[in-house]
Amino acid sequence: KWTAVELSMTPRSDDAAAAAWKVRLQADGAGTYSEGAIADAKQMPLTVSAATLEKLKQGEHAAKSGKCETKAKNIAKTGEKTIRYESADKTSECTFNYSDDLGLMISTTTFLAIADTMQRGERLQHDLRYDRLGLDAEMEQLVAAQKDGSAIEIGNIASILQSLVSDEHVIDRVRRRAARLLQDSGL
């Protein structure tokens, strides 16, 4: 049984807009999200549900076997991902761009959704301070991402959503969407 799991993502070298990031979680669901170079990475705390942890477990057998990368040719390069499972006596990890292993891809997609949520929270924080008109489009995208499952564990950005709800200078549509997301998350 693993005690910690993490996925780190290094974007393609030609993707200047994307930053490297890492999500690290303990077996109890507590963890951190960090973005940028390791030396100056800002770490943000996060927690995930038991259901999310179950999805993350599905890639462990691929990491243990070391057979992560697909053998298929002409697969788009989406960035290098390294998944690591740690237990009391062993660490299993592998690095890949894309995998044929369904369990590993489920784990990877789940990590990507967690990271996407954290990144959207950061953009909302930025827009609240510097681009209030941009909040509407960003909230619309967050709601769509939450509906299609590419943004999960919305509770990790509850503080910025609550700030949007309580700020009377934010347009009503943004405030309503933020309130609905909080309500759907049970907060």
PDB file of C-alpha atoms in Angstrom:
ATOM      1  CA  LYS A   1       0.000   0.000   0.000  1.00  0.00           C
ATOM      2  CA  TRP A   2       1.380   3.350  -1.006  1.00  0.00           C
ATOM      3  CA  THR A   3       1.863   6.204   1.430  1.00  0.00           C
ATOM      4  CA  ALA A   4       2.292   8.971  -1.150  1.00  0.00           C
ATOM      5  CA  VAL A   5       1.672   9.447  -4.850  1.00  0.00           C
ATOM      6  CA  GLU A   6       2.748  12.283  -7.111  1.00  0.00           C
ATOM      7  CA  LEU A   7       2.641  13.285 -10.722  1.00  0.00           C
ATOM      8  CA  SER A   8       4.937  15.904 -12.143  1.00  0.00           C
ATOM      9  CA  MET A   9       4.413  17.419 -15.562  1.00  0.00           C
ATOM     10  CA  THR A  10       7.083  19.009 -17.723  1.00  0.00           C
ATOM     11  CA  PRO A  11       5.562  20.760 -20.741  1.00  0.00           C
ATOM     12  CA  ARG A  12       6.931  20.478 -24.264  1.00  0.00           C
ATOM     13  CA  SER A  13       9.960  22.685 -24.854  1.00  0.00           C
ATOM     14  CA  ASP A  14       8.097  24.639 -27.549  1.00  0.00           C
ATOM     15  CA  ASP A  15       5.147  25.405 -25.223  1.00  0.00           C
ATOM     16  CA  ALA A  16       6.290  28.666 -23.652  1.00  0.00           C
ATOM     17  CA  ALA A  17       2.894  29.377 -22.066  1.00  0.00           C
ATOM     18  CA  ALA A  18       2.802  26.203 -19.958  1.00  0.00           C
ATOM     19  CA  ALA A  19       4.681  25.844 -16.686  1.00  0.00           C
ATOM     20  CA  ALA A  20       5.981  22.700 -15.039  1.00  0.00           C
ATOM     21  CA  TRP A  21       3.893  21.559 -12.087  1.00  0.00           C
ATOM     22  CA  LYS A  22       3.612  18.775  -9.512  1.00  0.00           C
ATOM     23  CA  VAL A  23       0.766  17.366  -7.448  1.00  0.00           C
ATOM     24  CA  ARG A  24       1.813  15.324  -4.418  1.00  0.00           C
ATOM     25  CA  LEU A  25      -0.733  13.527  -2.241  1.00  0.00           C
ATOM     26  CA  GLN A  26      -0.543  11.435   0.897  1.00  0.00           C
ATOM     27  CA  ALA A  27      -2.680   8.318   1.304  1.00  0.00           C
ATOM     28  CA  ASP A  28      -5.127  10.322   3.471  1.00  0.00           C
ATOM     29  CA  GLY A  29      -5.856  12.753   0.612  1.00  0.00           C
ATOM     30  CA  ALA A  30      -3.851  15.728   1.913  1.00  0.00           C
ATOM     31  CA  GLY A  31      -1.197  17.146  -0.340  1.00  0.00           C
ATOM     32  CA  THR A  32       0.271  20.049  -2.269  1.00  0.00           C
ATOM     33  CA  TYR A  33       0.243  21.554  -5.724  1.00  0.00           C
ATOM     34  CA  SER A  34       3.376  23.354  -6.870  1.00  0.00           C
ATOM     35  CA  GLU A  35       4.077  25.164 -10.105  1.00  0.00           C
ATOM     36  CA  GLY A  36       7.291  26.423 -11.638  1.00  0.00           C
ATOM     37  CA  ALA A  37      10.940  25.590 -11.117  1.00  0.00           C
ATOM     38  CA  ILE A  38      11.668  23.538  -8.021  1.00  0.00           C
ATOM     39  CA  ALA A  39      13.813  26.270  -6.462  1.00  0.00           C
ATOM     40  CA  ASP A  40      11.091  28.933  -6.549  1.00  0.00           C
ATOM     41  CA  ALA A  41       7.955  26.765  -6.665  1.00  0.00           C
ATOM     42  CA  LYS A  42       4.988  28.106  -4.747  1.00  0.00           C
ATOM     43  CA  GLN A  43       3.287  25.289  -2.861  1.00  0.00           C
ATOM     44  CA  MET A  44      -0.464  25.353  -2.315  1.00  0.00           C
ATOM     45  CA  PRO A  45      -2.151  22.896   0.039  1.00  0.00           C
ATOM     46  CA  LEU A  46      -4.960  20.738  -1.275  1.00  0.00           C
ATOM     47  CA  THR A  47      -7.101  17.783  -0.283  1.00  0.00           C
ATOM     48  CA  VAL A  48      -8.873  15.195  -2.373  1.00  0.00           C
ATOM     49  CA  SER A  49     -11.746  12.815  -1.721  1.00  0.00           C
ATOM     50  CA  ALA A  50     -11.556   9.062  -1.238  1.00  0.00           C
ATOM     51  CA  ALA A  51     -13.127   8.591  -4.700  1.00  0.00           C
ATOM     52  CA  THR A  52     -10.299  10.594  -6.274  1.00  0.00           C
ATOM     53  CA  LEU A  53      -7.705   8.578  -4.348  1.00  0.00           C
ATOM     54  CA  GLU A  54      -9.253   5.390  -5.752  1.00  0.00           C
ATOM     55  CA  LYS A  55      -8.748   6.701  -9.292  1.00  0.00           C
ATOM     56  CA  LEU A  56      -5.133   7.579  -8.481  1.00  0.00           C
ATOM     57  CA  LYS A  57      -4.428   4.022  -7.292  1.00  0.00           C
ATOM     58  CA  GLN A  58      -5.182   2.604 -10.737  1.00  0.00           C
ATOM     59  CA  GLY A  59      -1.799   3.532 -12.189  1.00  0.00           C
ATOM     60  CA  GLU A  60       0.290   1.854  -9.517  1.00  0.00           C
ATOM     61  CA  HIS A  61       0.721  -1.485 -11.297  1.00  0.00           C
ATOM     62  CA  ALA A  62       2.070   0.258 -14.425  1.00  0.00           C
ATOM     63  CA  ALA A  63       4.560   2.251 -12.353  1.00  0.00           C
ATOM     64  CA  LYS A  64       5.698  -0.929 -10.587  1.00  0.00           C
ATOM     65  CA  SER A  65       6.217  -2.740 -13.874  1.00  0.00           C
ATOM     66  CA  GLY A  66       7.916   0.264 -15.465  1.00  0.00           C
ATOM     67  CA  LYS A  67       5.882  -0.265 -18.637  1.00  0.00           C
ATOM     68  CA  CYS A  68       4.311   3.122 -18.990  1.00  0.00           C
ATOM     69  CA  GLU A  69       5.151   4.567 -22.398  1.00  0.00           C
ATOM     70  CA  THR A  70       3.123   3.485 -25.417  1.00  0.00           C
ATOM     71  CA  LYS A  71       4.768   1.563 -28.254  1.00  0.00           C
ATOM     72  CA  ALA A  72       2.541   3.299 -30.827  1.00  0.00           C
ATOM     73  CA  LYS A  73       4.189   5.600 -33.328  1.00  0.00           C
ATOM     74  CA  ASN A  74       3.273   9.195 -34.173  1.00  0.00           C
ATOM     75  CA  ILE A  75       1.687  10.050 -30.820  1.00  0.00           C
ATOM     76  CA  ALA A  76       1.465  13.778 -30.143  1.00  0.00           C
ATOM     77  CA  LYS A  77       3.939  15.046 -27.557  1.00  0.00           C
ATOM     78  CA  THR A  78       1.822  16.521 -24.770  1.00  0.00           C
ATOM     79  CA  GLY A  79       4.554  16.863 -22.169  1.00  0.00           C
ATOM     80  CA  GLU A  80       6.613  14.508 -20.060  1.00  0.00           C
ATOM     81  CA  LYS A  81       4.821  13.092 -17.054  1.00  0.00           C
ATOM     82  CA  THR A  82       6.475  11.251 -14.168  1.00  0.00           C
ATOM     83  CA  ILE A  83       4.266   9.321 -11.779  1.00  0.00           C
ATOM     84  CA  ARG A  84       5.676   8.059  -8.492  1.00  0.00           C
ATOM     85  CA  TYR A  85       4.153   5.794  -5.848  1.00  0.00           C
ATOM     86  CA  GLU A  86       5.936   5.655  -2.510  1.00  0.00           C
ATOM     87  CA  SER A  87       5.487   3.064   0.197  1.00  0.00           C
ATOM     88  CA  ALA A  88       7.354   2.394   3.419  1.00  0.00           C
ATOM     89  CA  ASP A  89       9.865   0.120   1.708  1.00  0.00           C
ATOM     90  CA  LYS A  90       9.796   0.945  -2.017  1.00  0.00           C
ATOM     91  CA  THR A  91       9.337   3.686  -4.586  1.00  0.00           C
ATOM     92  CA  SER A  92       7.923   2.896  -8.017  1.00  0.00           C
ATOM     93  CA  GLU A  93       8.011   5.460 -10.779  1.00  0.00           C
ATOM     94  CA  CYS A  94       7.988   5.829 -14.505  1.00  0.00           C
ATOM     95  CA  THR A  95       8.129   8.631 -17.052  1.00  0.00           C
ATOM     96  CA  PHE A  96       5.935   8.789 -20.132  1.00  0.00           C
ATOM     97  CA  ASN A  97       4.221  11.011 -22.674  1.00  0.00           C
ATOM     98  CA  TYR A  98       1.256   8.712 -23.343  1.00  0.00           C
ATOM     99  CA  SER A  99       0.429   5.216 -22.151  1.00  0.00           C
ATOM    100  CA  ASP A 100      -1.653   2.312 -23.439  1.00  0.00           C
ATOM    101  CA  ASP A 101      -2.334   1.293 -19.828  1.00  0.00           C
ATOM    102  CA  LEU A 102      -5.920   2.301 -18.995  1.00  0.00           C
ATOM    103  CA  GLY A 103      -5.322   2.480 -15.237  1.00  0.00           C
ATOM    104  CA  LEU A 104      -2.306   4.727 -15.663  1.00  0.00           C
ATOM    105  CA  MET A 105      -4.219   7.020 -18.010  1.00  0.00           C
ATOM    106  CA  ILE A 106      -7.118   7.236 -15.523  1.00  0.00           C
ATOM    107  CA  SER A 107      -4.635   8.239 -12.792  1.00  0.00           C
ATOM    108  CA  THR A 108      -2.951  10.731 -15.115  1.00  0.00           C
ATOM    109  CA  THR A 109      -6.244  12.294 -16.222  1.00  0.00           C
ATOM    110  CA  THR A 110      -7.256  12.652 -12.570  1.00  0.00           C
ATOM    111  CA  PHE A 111      -3.977  14.391 -11.708  1.00  0.00           C
ATOM    112  CA  LEU A 112      -4.379  16.669 -14.735  1.00  0.00           C
ATOM    113  CA  ALA A 113      -7.889  17.617 -13.584  1.00  0.00           C
ATOM    114  CA  ILE A 114      -6.626  18.467 -10.083  1.00  0.00           C
ATOM    115  CA  ALA A 115      -3.839  20.614 -11.544  1.00  0.00           C
ATOM    116  CA  ASP A 116      -6.291  22.299 -13.929  1.00  0.00           C
ATOM    117  CA  THR A 117      -8.529  23.253 -11.004  1.00  0.00           C
ATOM    118  CA  MET A 118      -5.615  24.740  -9.076  1.00  0.00           C
ATOM    119  CA  GLN A 119      -4.440  26.684 -12.147  1.00  0.00           C
ATOM    120  CA  ARG A 120      -7.950  28.033 -12.742  1.00  0.00           C
ATOM    121  CA  GLY A 121      -8.074  29.161  -9.114  1.00  0.00           C
ATOM    122  CA  GLU A 122      -4.837  31.073  -9.624  1.00  0.00           C
ATOM    123  CA  ARG A 123      -6.210  32.733 -12.776  1.00  0.00           C
ATOM    124  CA  LEU A 124      -9.397  33.722 -10.928  1.00  0.00           C
ATOM    125  CA  GLN A 125      -7.263  35.241  -8.156  1.00  0.00           C
ATOM    126  CA  HIS A 126      -5.264  37.176 -10.765  1.00  0.00           C
ATOM    127  CA  ASP A 127      -8.376  38.348 -12.620  1.00  0.00           C
ATOM    128  CA  LEU A 128     -10.069  39.465  -9.408  1.00  0.00           C
ATOM    129  CA  ARG A 129      -7.163  41.756  -8.730  1.00  0.00           C
ATOM    130  CA  TYR A 130      -6.123  42.865 -12.213  1.00  0.00           C
ATOM    131  CA  ASP A 131      -8.824  42.017 -14.782  1.00  0.00           C
ATOM    132  CA  ARG A 132     -12.320  41.950 -13.320  1.00  0.00           C
ATOM    133  CA  LEU A 133     -13.863  41.849 -16.800  1.00  0.00           C
ATOM    134  CA  GLY A 134     -11.948  38.645 -17.497  1.00  0.00           C
ATOM    135  CA  LEU A 135     -13.663  36.908 -14.572  1.00  0.00           C
ATOM    136  CA  ASP A 136     -16.806  36.204 -16.589  1.00  0.00           C
ATOM    137  CA  ALA A 137     -15.035  34.191 -19.292  1.00  0.00           C
ATOM    138  CA  GLU A 138     -12.823  32.412 -16.754  1.00  0.00           C
ATOM    139  CA  MET A 139     -15.825  31.406 -14.619  1.00  0.00           C
ATOM    140  CA  GLU A 140     -17.702  30.199 -17.695  1.00  0.00           C
ATOM    141  CA  GLN A 141     -14.728  28.010 -18.605  1.00  0.00           C
ATOM    142  CA  LEU A 142     -14.431  26.698 -15.034  1.00  0.00           C
ATOM    143  CA  VAL A 143     -18.110  25.724 -14.933  1.00  0.00           C
ATOM    144  CA  ALA A 144     -17.766  23.929 -18.296  1.00  0.00           C
ATOM    145  CA  ALA A 145     -14.573  22.159 -17.126  1.00  0.00           C
ATOM    146  CA  GLN A 146     -16.268  21.064 -13.915  1.00  0.00           C
ATOM    147  CA  LYS A 147     -19.213  19.660 -15.883  1.00  0.00           C
ATOM    148  CA  ASP A 148     -17.007  17.669 -18.268  1.00  0.00           C
ATOM    149  CA  GLY A 149     -14.752  16.394 -15.462  1.00  0.00           C
ATOM    150  CA  SER A 150     -11.575  18.196 -16.480  1.00  0.00           C
ATOM    151  CA  ALA A 151     -11.715  20.273 -13.272  1.00  0.00           C
ATOM    152  CA  ILE A 152     -12.322  18.338 -10.045  1.00  0.00           C
ATOM    153  CA  GLU A 153     -12.010  18.875  -6.305  1.00  0.00           C
ATOM    154  CA  ILE A 154     -13.389  22.418  -6.589  1.00  0.00           C
ATOM    155  CA  GLY A 155     -13.228  22.736  -2.796  1.00  0.00           C
ATOM    156  CA  ASN A 156      -9.496  23.410  -3.133  1.00  0.00           C
ATOM    157  CA  ILE A 157     -10.257  26.812  -4.672  1.00  0.00           C
ATOM    158  CA  ALA A 158     -13.187  27.581  -2.350  1.00  0.00           C
ATOM    159  CA  SER A 159     -11.477  30.639  -0.854  1.00  0.00           C
ATOM    160  CA  ILE A 160     -11.262  32.480  -4.185  1.00  0.00           C
ATOM    161  CA  LEU A 161     -14.803  31.409  -5.098  1.00  0.00           C
ATOM    162  CA  GLN A 162     -16.028  32.762  -1.754  1.00  0.00           C
ATOM    163  CA  SER A 163     -14.153  36.009  -2.423  1.00  0.00           C
ATOM    164  CA  LEU A 164     -15.975  36.322  -5.736  1.00  0.00           C
ATOM    165  CA  VAL A 165     -19.365  35.667  -4.120  1.00  0.00           C
ATOM    166  CA  SER A 166     -18.845  38.288  -1.419  1.00  0.00           C
ATOM    167  CA  ASP A 167     -17.337  41.011  -3.639  1.00  0.00           C
ATOM    168  CA  GLU A 168     -20.106  43.404  -4.676  1.00  0.00           C
ATOM    169  CA  HIS A 169     -17.870  44.879  -7.388  1.00  0.00           C
ATOM    170  CA  VAL A 170     -17.914  41.574  -9.305  1.00  0.00           C
ATOM    171  CA  ILE A 171     -20.702  41.178 -11.862  1.00  0.00           C
ATOM    172  CA  ASP A 172     -23.707  39.170 -10.703  1.00  0.00           C
ATOM    173  CA  ARG A 173     -23.292  36.367 -13.259  1.00  0.00           C
ATOM    174  CA  VAL A 174     -19.802  35.597 -11.928  1.00  0.00           C
ATOM    175  CA  ARG A 175     -21.015  35.745  -8.335  1.00  0.00           C
ATOM    176  CA  ARG A 176     -23.909  33.358  -9.096  1.00  0.00           C
ATOM    177  CA  ARG A 177     -21.623  30.879 -10.878  1.00  0.00           C
ATOM    178  CA  ALA A 178     -19.150  30.946  -8.009  1.00  0.00           C
ATOM    179  CA  ALA A 179     -21.961  30.401  -5.494  1.00  0.00           C
ATOM    180  CA  ARG A 180     -23.313  27.491  -7.549  1.00  0.00           C
ATOM    181  CA  LEU A 181     -19.884  25.852  -7.702  1.00  0.00           C
ATOM    182  CA  LEU A 182     -19.517  26.199  -3.944  1.00  0.00           C
ATOM    183  CA  GLN A 183     -22.988  24.757  -3.415  1.00  0.00           C
ATOM    184  CA  ASP A 184     -22.325  21.837  -5.787  1.00  0.00           C
ATOM    185  CA  SER A 185     -19.115  21.128  -3.855  1.00  0.00           C
ATOM    186  CA  GLY A 186     -21.057  21.029  -0.594  1.00  0.00           C
ATOM    187  CA  LEU A 187     -19.439  24.170   0.784  1.00  0.00           C
TER     188      LEU A 187
END
